[in-house]
Every structure is written in C-alpha cells, then in structure tokens.
Coordinates of N, CA, C and O in Angstrom, one line a residue:
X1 N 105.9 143.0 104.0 CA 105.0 142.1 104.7 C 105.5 140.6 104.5 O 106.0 140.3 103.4
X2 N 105.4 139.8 105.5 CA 105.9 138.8 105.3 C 104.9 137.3 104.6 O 103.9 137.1 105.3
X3 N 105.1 136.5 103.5 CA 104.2 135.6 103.3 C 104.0 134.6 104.7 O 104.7 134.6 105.7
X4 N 102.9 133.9 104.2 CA 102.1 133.1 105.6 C 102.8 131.6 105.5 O 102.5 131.1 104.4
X5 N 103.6 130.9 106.2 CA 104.5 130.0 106.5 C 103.3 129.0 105.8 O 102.1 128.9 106.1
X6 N 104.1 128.2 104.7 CA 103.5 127.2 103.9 C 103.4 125.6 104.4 O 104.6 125.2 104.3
X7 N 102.9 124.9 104.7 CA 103.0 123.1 105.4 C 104.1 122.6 104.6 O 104.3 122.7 103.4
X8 N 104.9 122.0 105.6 CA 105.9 121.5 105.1 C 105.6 120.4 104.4 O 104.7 119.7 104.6
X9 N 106.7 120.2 103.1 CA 106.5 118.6 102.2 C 106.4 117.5 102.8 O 107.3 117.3 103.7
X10 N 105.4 116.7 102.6 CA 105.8 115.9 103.5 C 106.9 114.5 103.4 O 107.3 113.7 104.2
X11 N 107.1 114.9 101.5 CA 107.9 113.7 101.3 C 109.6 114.2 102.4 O 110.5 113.4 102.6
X12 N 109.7 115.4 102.8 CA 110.9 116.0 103.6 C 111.2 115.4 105.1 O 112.3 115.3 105.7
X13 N 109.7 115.1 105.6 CA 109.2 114.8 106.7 C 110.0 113.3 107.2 O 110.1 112.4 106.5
X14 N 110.7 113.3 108.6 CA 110.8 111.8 108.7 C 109.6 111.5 109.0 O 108.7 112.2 109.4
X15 N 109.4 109.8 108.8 CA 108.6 108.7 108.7 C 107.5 109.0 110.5 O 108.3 109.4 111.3
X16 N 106.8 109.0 110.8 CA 106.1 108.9 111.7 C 106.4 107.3 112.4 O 106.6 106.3 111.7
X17 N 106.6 107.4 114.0 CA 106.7 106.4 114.7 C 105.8 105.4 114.5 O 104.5 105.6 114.5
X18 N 106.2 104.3 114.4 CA 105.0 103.0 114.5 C 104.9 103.2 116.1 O 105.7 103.5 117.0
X19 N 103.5 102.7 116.0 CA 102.6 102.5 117.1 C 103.0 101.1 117.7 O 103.5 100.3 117.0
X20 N 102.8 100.7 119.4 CA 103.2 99.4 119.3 C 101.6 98.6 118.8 O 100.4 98.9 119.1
X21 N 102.3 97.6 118.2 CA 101.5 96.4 117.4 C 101.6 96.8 115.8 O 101.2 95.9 115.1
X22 N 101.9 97.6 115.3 CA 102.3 98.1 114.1 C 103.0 97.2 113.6 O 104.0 96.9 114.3
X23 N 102.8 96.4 112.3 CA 104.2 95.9 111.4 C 104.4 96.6 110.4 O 105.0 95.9 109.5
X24 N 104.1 97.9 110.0 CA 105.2 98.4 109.5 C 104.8 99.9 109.8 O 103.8 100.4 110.4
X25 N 105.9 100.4 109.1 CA 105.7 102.3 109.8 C 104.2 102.7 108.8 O 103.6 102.1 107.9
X26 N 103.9 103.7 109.4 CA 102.7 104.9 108.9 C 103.2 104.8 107.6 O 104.3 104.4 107.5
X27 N 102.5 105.1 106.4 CA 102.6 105.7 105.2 C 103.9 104.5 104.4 O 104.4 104.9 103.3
X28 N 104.2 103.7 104.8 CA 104.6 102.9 104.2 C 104.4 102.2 102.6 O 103.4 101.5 102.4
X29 N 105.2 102.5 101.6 CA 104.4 101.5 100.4 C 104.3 100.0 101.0 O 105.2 99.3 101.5
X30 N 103.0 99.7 100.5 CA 102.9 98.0 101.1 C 102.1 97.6 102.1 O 101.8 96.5 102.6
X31 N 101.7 98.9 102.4 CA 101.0 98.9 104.1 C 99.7 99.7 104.3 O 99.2 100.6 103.6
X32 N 99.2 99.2 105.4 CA 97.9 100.0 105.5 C 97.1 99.8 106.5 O 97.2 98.6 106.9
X33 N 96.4 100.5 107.1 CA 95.8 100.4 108.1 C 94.5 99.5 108.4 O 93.3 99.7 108.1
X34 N 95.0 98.4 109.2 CA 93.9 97.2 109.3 C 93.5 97.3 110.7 O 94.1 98.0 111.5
X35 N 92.2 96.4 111.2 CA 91.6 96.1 111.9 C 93.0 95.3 112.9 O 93.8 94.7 112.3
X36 N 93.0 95.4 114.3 CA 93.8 94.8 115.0 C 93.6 93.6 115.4 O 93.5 93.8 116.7
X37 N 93.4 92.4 115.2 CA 93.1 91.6 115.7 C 93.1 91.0 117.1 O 92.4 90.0 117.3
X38 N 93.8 91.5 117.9 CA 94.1 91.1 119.3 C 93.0 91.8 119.9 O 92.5 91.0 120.7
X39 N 92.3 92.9 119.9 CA 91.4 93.6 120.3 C 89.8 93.4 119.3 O 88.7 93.7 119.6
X40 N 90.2 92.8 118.2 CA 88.8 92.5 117.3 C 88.7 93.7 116.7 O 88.0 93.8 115.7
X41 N 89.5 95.2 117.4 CA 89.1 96.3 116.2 C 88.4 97.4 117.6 O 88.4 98.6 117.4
X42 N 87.9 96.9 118.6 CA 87.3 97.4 119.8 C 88.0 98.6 120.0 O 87.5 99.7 120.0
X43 N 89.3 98.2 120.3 CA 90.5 99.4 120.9 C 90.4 98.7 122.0 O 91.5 99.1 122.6
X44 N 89.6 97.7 123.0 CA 89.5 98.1 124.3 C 89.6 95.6 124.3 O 89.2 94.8 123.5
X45 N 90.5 95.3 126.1 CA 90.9 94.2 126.4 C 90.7 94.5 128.0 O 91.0 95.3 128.8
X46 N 89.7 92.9 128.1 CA 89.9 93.0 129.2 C 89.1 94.1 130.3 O 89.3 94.1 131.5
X47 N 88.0 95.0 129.4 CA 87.4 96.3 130.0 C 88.5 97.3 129.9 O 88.0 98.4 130.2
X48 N 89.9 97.5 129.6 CA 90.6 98.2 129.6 C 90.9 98.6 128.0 O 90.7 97.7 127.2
X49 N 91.4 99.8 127.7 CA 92.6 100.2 125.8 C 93.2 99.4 126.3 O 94.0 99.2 127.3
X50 N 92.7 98.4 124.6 CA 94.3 97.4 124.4 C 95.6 98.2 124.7 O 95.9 99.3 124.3
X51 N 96.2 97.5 125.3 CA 97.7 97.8 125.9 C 98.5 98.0 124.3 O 99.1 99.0 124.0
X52 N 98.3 96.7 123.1 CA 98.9 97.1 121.5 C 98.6 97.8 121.2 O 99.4 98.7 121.1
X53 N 97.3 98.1 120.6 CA 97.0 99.1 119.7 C 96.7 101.0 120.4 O 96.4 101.9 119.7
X54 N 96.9 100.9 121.9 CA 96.7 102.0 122.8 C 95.3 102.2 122.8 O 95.0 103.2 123.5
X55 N 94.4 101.6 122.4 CA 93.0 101.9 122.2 C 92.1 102.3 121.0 O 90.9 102.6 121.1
X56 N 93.2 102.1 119.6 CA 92.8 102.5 118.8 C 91.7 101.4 117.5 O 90.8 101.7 116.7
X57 N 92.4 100.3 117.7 CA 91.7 98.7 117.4 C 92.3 98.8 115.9 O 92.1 97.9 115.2
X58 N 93.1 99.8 115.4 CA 93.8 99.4 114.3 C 95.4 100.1 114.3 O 95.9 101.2 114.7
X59 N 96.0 98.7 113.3 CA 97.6 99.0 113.1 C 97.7 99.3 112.0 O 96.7 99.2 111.2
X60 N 99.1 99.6 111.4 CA 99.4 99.0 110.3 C 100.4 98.6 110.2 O 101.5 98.8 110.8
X61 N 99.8 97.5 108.8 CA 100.2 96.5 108.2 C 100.9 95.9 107.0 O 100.8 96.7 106.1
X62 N 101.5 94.9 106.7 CA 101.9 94.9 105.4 C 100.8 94.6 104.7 O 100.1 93.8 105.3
X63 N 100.2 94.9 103.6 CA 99.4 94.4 102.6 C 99.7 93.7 101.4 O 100.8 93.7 101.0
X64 N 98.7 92.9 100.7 CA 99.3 92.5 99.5 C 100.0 91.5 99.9 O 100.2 91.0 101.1
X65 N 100.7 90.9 98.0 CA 102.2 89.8 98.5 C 102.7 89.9 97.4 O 102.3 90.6 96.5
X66 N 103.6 89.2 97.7 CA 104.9 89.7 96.5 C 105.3 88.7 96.3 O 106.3 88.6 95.5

C-alpha cells in the first residue's frame, strides 16, 4: 500500500510572487503584511479594486529598521 503524499517543506519551496505594490516578497525576514495605503486598506479606488494591491488593501512590507 502506498503512504499518503506528505506537504511539501516549505523552506524547499521557491519564494511566492510579490503582488504588485508589494516591497518585499511574501514570507520575507523583515517584512510583513501592512495596510496599503493608496487604497486606505479598502482594496477598492475610485468605486473600482485598487489596480496595486488587486483588491486586497494590504502588501507587504519592509518592517522595522536597521
């Protein structure tokens, strides 16, 4: 019998695409998921999904400082 296919690591995984308005990739150390400010966080410009964040009202970001 065959065992049940386990989730792959994810540290194996490449990096997930930034979004546009993103300044830095997904899962980034340093980074993190903020409120978008072009959209106030809404997702939505104009009556329409922000065109940056696709409708989501948050990116991510660099955090912190160094």
């Amino acid at each position: 019998m065959n065992a049940p296919a386990s989730a792959p690591d994810p540290s194996t995984l490449p990096p997930a695409p930034a979004a546009p308005g993103d300044e830095a990739p997904p899962g980034a150390p340093g980074g993190g998921e903020q409120v978008f400010p072009d959209c106030g966080g809404s997702g939505r410009r104009d009556g329409q999904a922000c065109p940056t964040c696709c409708g989501s009202g948050k990116i991510n970001a660099g955090i912190g400082g160094g």
